């Protein structure tokens, strides 16, 4: 793999903040040494000129990561809730739902949160479950079939998940519904499905439906993943996941830090604004440096993850 270098330059007029940051000069000296020693392949260039455009870009990135983090937490909570409410009928964990969504995102470039949302809908159908034995992971196969069908038919993951879910929950009725939306199940297949269901062998009936879905739509996710759109989507998702992983790791620390910042600001009450800002940034700079030093290994690992993502692109 060819080596790559990611250069980040933050530019702009920082005159309005120069005086404030002078008070933090001593604490800030450690930043450059710290990043040079991480060995993650990231180069912070162009100095530390913080200005309007740089702040706007950083704020936007943090906001997007924060929104994605909240969505991930919401979906994960929903996975746990539906697994609990159905008594774990699918024989999968919330962690399995997340890993499957991530693997299918890597395959297709589709949004892993959208995939996981589709999985959560499939979880509501109690007859769709992973069982022991080769070829018996019906839930996993249903998720893959749903994604392929969604891409091939141009529908969202949730719509396809409901269609596939209904078909696999009650194959005799569901197969008829699939025919109405263009899935070409033959009369012979319909008879087999009804016979299996009548004998209580739901899984065999489900496999006929999944096999037909595979014949018609199988490989759609993989094919999309090889296109430019799929590759861009894949890279976008990797950067988003990188940002949310950082948010998840620092959220408890940020909460604590915000309280400290407010206390520091309150201590400067009555002083001129310029002095207050200077003192505040000095305290913040020291807190940041302290946190960076305490989490050096975690940041280096995150940088390695980003480097691998770039290398895989």
Tab-separated table of C-alpha atoms in Angstrom:
chain	number	residue	atom	x	y	z
A	1	UNK	CA	0.000	0.000	0.000
A	2	UNK	CA	1.401	3.389	-0.972
A	3	UNK	CA	2.038	5.762	1.892
A	4	UNK	CA	-0.268	8.777	2.101
A	5	UNK	CA	-0.113	12.099	3.877
A	6	UNK	CA	-3.160	14.055	5.016
A	7	UNK	CA	-2.439	17.790	5.372
A	8	UNK	CA	-4.865	20.063	7.200
A	9	UNK	CA	-4.392	23.828	6.865
A	10	UNK	CA	-6.595	26.222	8.805
A	11	UNK	CA	-6.305	29.744	7.389
A	12	UNK	CA	-7.695	33.189	7.967
A	13	UNK	CA	-7.253	36.423	9.873
A	14	UNK	CA	-6.748	35.637	13.519
A	15	UNK	CA	-5.935	39.164	14.682
A	16	UNK	CA	-9.095	39.348	16.779
A	17	UNK	CA	-7.936	36.400	18.857
A	18	UNK	CA	-4.174	36.915	18.917
A	19	UNK	CA	-4.129	38.677	22.252
A	20	UNK	CA	-6.359	36.051	23.802
A	21	UNK	CA	-4.085	33.214	22.712
A	22	UNK	CA	-0.877	34.895	23.844
A	23	UNK	CA	-1.891	34.138	27.402
A	24	UNK	CA	-1.995	30.463	26.495
A	25	UNK	CA	1.322	30.457	24.622
A	26	UNK	CA	3.188	28.370	27.160
A	27	UNK	CA	0.517	25.691	27.367
A	28	UNK	CA	0.062	25.683	23.591
A	29	UNK	CA	3.724	24.929	22.832
A	30	UNK	CA	3.165	21.283	23.566
A	31	UNK	CA	0.607	20.876	20.777
A	32	UNK	CA	3.069	20.778	17.898
A	33	UNK	CA	5.433	18.396	19.716
A	34	UNK	CA	2.510	16.177	20.624
A	35	UNK	CA	1.168	15.766	17.104
A	36	UNK	CA	4.659	15.279	15.613
A	37	UNK	CA	5.210	12.338	17.955
A	38	UNK	CA	1.923	10.591	17.304
A	39	UNK	CA	3.114	8.935	14.092
A	40	UNK	CA	-0.393	8.749	12.645
A	41	UNK	CA	0.477	10.285	9.288
A	42	UNK	CA	-1.432	13.482	9.994
A	43	UNK	CA	0.434	16.747	9.493
A	44	UNK	CA	-0.858	19.921	11.036
A	45	UNK	CA	0.448	22.620	8.734
A	46	UNK	CA	0.205	26.291	8.276
A	47	UNK	CA	0.373	27.155	11.990
A	48	UNK	CA	-2.562	27.439	14.346
A	49	UNK	CA	-4.329	30.443	12.768
A	50	UNK	CA	-7.904	30.116	13.982
A	51	UNK	CA	-10.329	32.320	12.064
A	52	UNK	CA	-13.838	32.585	10.779
A	53	UNK	CA	-13.641	30.121	7.885
A	54	UNK	CA	-11.637	27.600	9.867
A	55	UNK	CA	-13.996	27.811	12.820
A	56	UNK	CA	-17.042	27.487	10.563
A	57	UNK	CA	-15.619	24.374	8.891
A	58	UNK	CA	-14.672	22.810	12.205
A	59	UNK	CA	-18.041	23.645	13.728
A	60	UNK	CA	-19.803	22.090	10.744
A	61	UNK	CA	-17.770	18.895	10.994
A	62	UNK	CA	-18.349	18.616	14.730
A	63	UNK	CA	-22.064	19.279	14.272
A	64	UNK	CA	-22.376	16.589	11.572
A	65	UNK	CA	-20.485	14.105	13.727
A	66	UNK	CA	-22.634	14.971	16.717
A	67	UNK	CA	-25.852	14.477	14.735
A	68	UNK	CA	-24.565	11.136	13.404
A	69	UNK	CA	-23.549	10.098	16.914
A	70	UNK	CA	-27.040	10.860	18.230
A	71	UNK	CA	-28.603	8.870	15.375
A	72	UNK	CA	-26.324	5.907	16.051
A	73	UNK	CA	-27.253	5.963	19.718
A	74	UNK	CA	-30.959	6.146	18.849
A	75	UNK	CA	-30.768	3.205	16.432
A	76	UNK	CA	-28.708	1.118	18.856
A	77	UNK	CA	-31.249	1.811	21.602
A	78	UNK	CA	-34.062	0.795	19.249
A	79	UNK	CA	-32.254	-2.459	18.414
A	80	UNK	CA	-31.994	-3.304	22.101
A	81	UNK	CA	-35.625	-2.348	22.693
A	82	UNK	CA	-37.077	-4.470	19.884
A	83	UNK	CA	-34.859	-7.431	20.769
A	84	UNK	CA	-36.157	-7.207	24.334
A	85	UNK	CA	-39.799	-6.751	23.311
A	86	UNK	CA	-39.693	-9.772	20.974
A	87	UNK	CA	-37.941	-11.927	23.541
A	88	UNK	CA	-34.824	-12.173	21.400
A	89	UNK	CA	-36.763	-14.133	18.774
A	90	UNK	CA	-34.235	-13.351	16.013
A	91	UNK	CA	-31.365	-14.830	18.055
A	92	UNK	CA	-29.182	-11.773	17.427
A	93	UNK	CA	-27.768	-9.036	19.640
A	94	UNK	CA	-27.708	-5.275	19.114
A	95	UNK	CA	-23.970	-5.631	18.543
A	96	UNK	CA	-24.664	-8.141	15.748
A	97	UNK	CA	-27.122	-5.713	14.136
A	98	UNK	CA	-24.460	-2.987	14.158
A	99	UNK	CA	-21.695	-5.248	12.784
A	100	UNK	CA	-23.909	-6.551	9.989
A	101	UNK	CA	-24.905	-3.003	9.013
A	102	UNK	CA	-21.255	-1.961	8.954
A	103	UNK	CA	-20.187	-4.916	6.824
A	104	UNK	CA	-22.956	-4.220	4.303
A	105	UNK	CA	-21.981	-0.546	4.252
A	106	UNK	CA	-18.423	-1.575	3.369
A	107	UNK	CA	-19.831	-3.744	0.586
A	108	UNK	CA	-22.237	-1.227	-0.935
A	109	UNK	CA	-21.431	2.301	0.237
A	110	UNK	CA	-24.973	2.599	1.597
A	111	UNK	CA	-25.607	4.427	4.870
A	112	UNK	CA	-25.057	1.948	7.721
A	113	UNK	CA	-27.651	3.763	9.857
A	114	UNK	CA	-30.247	3.199	7.112
A	115	UNK	CA	-29.267	-0.472	6.929
A	116	UNK	CA	-29.530	-0.853	10.708
A	117	UNK	CA	-32.950	0.822	10.632
A	118	UNK	CA	-34.063	-1.804	8.122
A	119	UNK	CA	-32.683	-4.517	10.397
A	120	UNK	CA	-34.685	-3.139	13.311
A	121	UNK	CA	-37.849	-3.448	11.227
A	122	UNK	CA	-36.992	-7.046	10.331
A	123	UNK	CA	-36.509	-7.757	14.030
A	124	UNK	CA	-40.201	-7.037	14.616
A	125	UNK	CA	-41.123	-10.138	12.570
A	126	UNK	CA	-40.639	-13.005	15.022
A	127	UNK	CA	-40.409	-15.751	12.389
A	128	UNK	CA	-37.257	-14.175	10.932
A	129	UNK	CA	-34.359	-15.523	12.952
A	130	UNK	CA	-30.905	-16.974	12.804
A	131	UNK	CA	-30.782	-20.675	13.608
A	132	UNK	CA	-27.903	-23.099	13.999
A	133	UNK	CA	-26.765	-24.956	10.910
A	134	UNK	CA	-25.467	-24.096	7.473
A	135	UNK	CA	-27.734	-21.803	5.494
A	136	UNK	CA	-30.074	-21.206	8.430
A	137	UNK	CA	-29.173	-17.603	9.272
A	138	UNK	CA	-32.461	-16.303	7.936
A	139	UNK	CA	-32.216	-12.889	9.609
A	140	UNK	CA	-28.794	-12.176	8.072
A	141	UNK	CA	-29.903	-13.393	4.651
A	142	UNK	CA	-33.101	-11.367	4.891
A	143	UNK	CA	-31.078	-8.228	5.639
A	144	UNK	CA	-28.821	-8.798	2.639
A	145	UNK	CA	-31.811	-9.532	0.386
A	146	UNK	CA	-33.534	-6.377	1.635
A	147	UNK	CA	-30.508	-4.234	0.777
A	148	UNK	CA	-30.137	-5.783	-2.689
A	149	UNK	CA	-33.848	-5.344	-3.362
A	150	UNK	CA	-33.788	-1.745	-2.115
A	151	UNK	CA	-30.914	-0.820	-4.432
A	152	UNK	CA	-32.265	-2.693	-7.443
A	153	UNK	CA	-35.802	-1.301	-7.142
A	154	UNK	CA	-34.790	2.203	-6.051
A	155	UNK	CA	-36.731	2.055	-2.792
A	156	UNK	CA	-35.570	3.007	0.683
A	157	UNK	CA	-34.329	0.327	3.055
A	158	UNK	CA	-37.321	0.625	5.398
A	159	UNK	CA	-39.876	0.051	2.626
A	160	UNK	CA	-38.025	-3.012	1.370
A	161	UNK	CA	-37.576	-4.330	4.918
A	162	UNK	CA	-41.333	-4.237	5.521
A	163	UNK	CA	-41.985	-6.064	2.235
A	164	UNK	CA	-39.418	-8.758	2.893
A	165	UNK	CA	-40.420	-8.975	6.550
A	166	UNK	CA	-44.076	-9.594	5.763
A	167	UNK	CA	-43.152	-12.176	3.122
A	168	UNK	CA	-40.940	-14.164	5.491
A	169	UNK	CA	-43.242	-13.840	8.496
A	170	UNK	CA	-46.128	-15.486	6.636
A	171	UNK	CA	-44.644	-16.969	3.424
A	172	UNK	CA	-47.943	-18.144	1.904
A	173	UNK	CA	-49.507	-14.673	2.058
A	174	UNK	CA	-46.269	-12.735	1.770
A	175	UNK	CA	-45.188	-14.445	-1.440
A	176	UNK	CA	-48.404	-13.252	-3.089
A	177	UNK	CA	-47.683	-9.689	-1.965
A	178	UNK	CA	-44.167	-9.885	-3.390
A	179	UNK	CA	-45.581	-10.963	-6.730
A	180	UNK	CA	-47.602	-7.756	-6.814
A	181	UNK	CA	-44.435	-5.636	-6.611
A	182	UNK	CA	-42.637	-7.547	-9.345
A	183	UNK	CA	-40.942	-10.521	-7.654
A	184	UNK	CA	-41.436	-13.325	-10.161
A	185	UNK	CA	-42.328	-16.321	-7.992
A	186	UNK	CA	-43.640	-19.142	-10.168
A	187	UNK	CA	-46.819	-21.117	-9.539
A	188	UNK	CA	-44.670	-24.121	-8.651
A	189	UNK	CA	-42.759	-22.092	-6.068
A	190	UNK	CA	-46.029	-20.801	-4.622
A	191	UNK	CA	-47.299	-24.379	-4.198
A	192	UNK	CA	-44.068	-25.405	-2.487
A	193	UNK	CA	-44.222	-22.434	-0.148
A	194	UNK	CA	-47.797	-23.207	0.874
A	195	UNK	CA	-47.002	-26.902	1.366
A	196	UNK	CA	-43.983	-26.189	3.579
A	197	UNK	CA	-45.930	-23.681	5.667
A	198	UNK	CA	-48.875	-26.063	6.033
A	199	UNK	CA	-46.494	-28.715	7.409
A	200	UNK	CA	-45.013	-26.234	9.878
A	201	UNK	CA	-41.689	-25.926	8.041
A	202	UNK	CA	-41.578	-22.144	7.852
A	203	UNK	CA	-37.826	-22.006	7.250
A	204	UNK	CA	-37.973	-24.052	4.057
A	205	UNK	CA	-40.728	-21.760	2.758
A	206	UNK	CA	-38.608	-18.731	3.673
A	207	UNK	CA	-35.604	-20.149	1.834
A	208	UNK	CA	-37.608	-20.416	-1.401
A	209	UNK	CA	-38.473	-16.721	-1.151
A	210	UNK	CA	-34.915	-15.710	-0.257
A	211	UNK	CA	-33.534	-17.790	-3.117
A	212	UNK	CA	-35.848	-16.070	-5.590
A	213	UNK	CA	-34.928	-12.644	-4.211
A	214	UNK	CA	-31.274	-13.611	-4.636
A	215	UNK	CA	-31.854	-14.733	-8.222
A	216	UNK	CA	-33.530	-11.442	-9.106
A	217	UNK	CA	-31.652	-8.871	-7.038
A	218	UNK	CA	-28.582	-10.604	-5.639
A	219	UNK	CA	-25.312	-8.751	-6.172
A	220	UNK	CA	-26.935	-5.317	-6.460
A	221	UNK	CA	-25.234	-4.060	-3.279
A	222	UNK	CA	-21.851	-5.361	-4.380
A	223	UNK	CA	-22.254	-3.840	-7.849
A	224	UNK	CA	-23.137	-0.440	-6.410
A	225	UNK	CA	-20.167	-0.600	-4.067
A	226	UNK	CA	-17.850	-0.796	-7.083
A	227	UNK	CA	-19.255	2.327	-8.722
A	228	UNK	CA	-17.951	5.850	-8.103
A	229	UNK	CA	-21.130	6.634	-6.165
A	230	UNK	CA	-20.621	3.579	-4.004
A	231	UNK	CA	-16.958	4.368	-3.351
A	232	UNK	CA	-17.786	7.958	-2.406
A	233	UNK	CA	-20.569	6.739	-0.149
A	234	UNK	CA	-18.247	4.230	1.465
A	235	UNK	CA	-15.592	6.848	2.155
A	236	UNK	CA	-18.187	9.321	3.446
A	237	UNK	CA	-19.506	6.730	5.870
A	238	UNK	CA	-15.989	5.903	7.065
A	239	UNK	CA	-15.233	9.545	7.813
A	240	UNK	CA	-18.583	9.895	9.550
A	241	UNK	CA	-17.940	6.803	11.654
A	242	UNK	CA	-14.475	8.152	12.460
A	243	UNK	CA	-16.019	11.386	13.715
A	244	UNK	CA	-18.715	9.638	15.744
A	245	UNK	CA	-16.163	7.332	17.358
A	246	UNK	CA	-14.273	10.403	18.549
A	247	UNK	CA	-17.495	11.989	19.827
A	248	UNK	CA	-18.352	8.802	21.692
A	249	UNK	CA	-14.924	8.626	23.317
A	250	UNK	CA	-14.769	12.260	24.384
A	251	UNK	CA	-18.421	12.907	25.307
A	252	UNK	CA	-17.973	12.189	29.054
A	253	UNK	CA	-14.776	14.260	29.136
A	254	UNK	CA	-16.372	17.167	27.241
A	255	UNK	CA	-19.251	17.285	29.717
A	256	UNK	CA	-16.806	17.531	32.582
A	257	UNK	CA	-14.653	20.077	30.730
A	258	UNK	CA	-17.631	22.358	30.029
A	259	UNK	CA	-18.352	22.568	33.725
A	260	UNK	CA	-14.722	23.506	34.380
A	261	UNK	CA	-14.812	26.152	31.641
A	262	UNK	CA	-17.911	27.757	33.116
A	263	UNK	CA	-16.270	27.858	36.538
A	264	UNK	CA	-13.155	29.434	35.021
A	265	UNK	CA	-15.286	32.048	33.255
A	266	UNK	CA	-17.153	32.867	36.456
A	267	UNK	CA	-13.831	33.475	38.229
A	268	UNK	CA	-13.017	36.286	35.772
A	269	UNK	CA	-16.229	38.169	36.553
A	270	UNK	CA	-15.650	41.925	36.704
A	271	UNK	CA	-12.454	41.926	34.627
A	272	UNK	CA	-12.217	43.601	31.158
A	273	UNK	CA	-13.513	41.420	28.319
A	274	UNK	CA	-10.092	41.061	26.690
A	275	UNK	CA	-8.570	39.861	29.948
A	276	UNK	CA	-11.455	37.461	30.565
A	277	UNK	CA	-11.082	35.907	27.113
A	278	UNK	CA	-7.313	35.636	27.492
A	279	UNK	CA	-7.571	33.932	30.874
A	280	UNK	CA	-10.332	31.649	29.657
A	281	UNK	CA	-8.414	30.499	26.588
A	282	UNK	CA	-5.364	29.926	28.733
A	283	UNK	CA	-7.328	27.607	31.017
A	284	UNK	CA	-8.986	25.876	28.074
A	285	UNK	CA	-5.643	25.368	26.328
A	286	UNK	CA	-4.208	23.741	29.438
A	287	UNK	CA	-7.215	21.465	29.779
A	288	UNK	CA	-6.959	20.426	26.142
A	289	UNK	CA	-3.245	19.718	26.402
A	290	UNK	CA	-3.815	17.695	29.567
A	291	UNK	CA	-6.542	15.652	27.865
A	292	UNK	CA	-4.446	15.069	24.723
A	293	UNK	CA	-1.518	13.817	26.770
A	294	UNK	CA	-3.797	11.502	28.754
A	295	UNK	CA	-5.391	10.069	25.590
A	296	UNK	CA	-2.364	9.936	23.286
A	297	UNK	CA	-2.711	6.197	22.639
A	298	UNK	CA	-6.429	6.510	21.797
A	299	UNK	CA	-5.791	9.365	19.365
A	300	UNK	CA	-2.945	7.486	17.707
A	301	UNK	CA	-5.217	4.469	17.293
A	302	UNK	CA	-7.933	6.680	15.797
A	303	UNK	CA	-5.392	8.163	13.396
A	304	UNK	CA	-4.391	4.666	12.365
A	305	UNK	CA	-8.031	3.836	11.684
A	306	UNK	CA	-8.352	6.920	9.488
A	307	UNK	CA	-5.146	6.018	7.683
A	308	UNK	CA	-6.446	2.541	6.941
A	309	UNK	CA	-9.733	4.017	5.699
A	310	UNK	CA	-7.825	6.242	3.285
A	311	UNK	CA	-5.683	3.350	2.168
A	312	UNK	CA	-8.714	1.154	1.507
A	313	UNK	CA	-10.454	3.812	-0.570
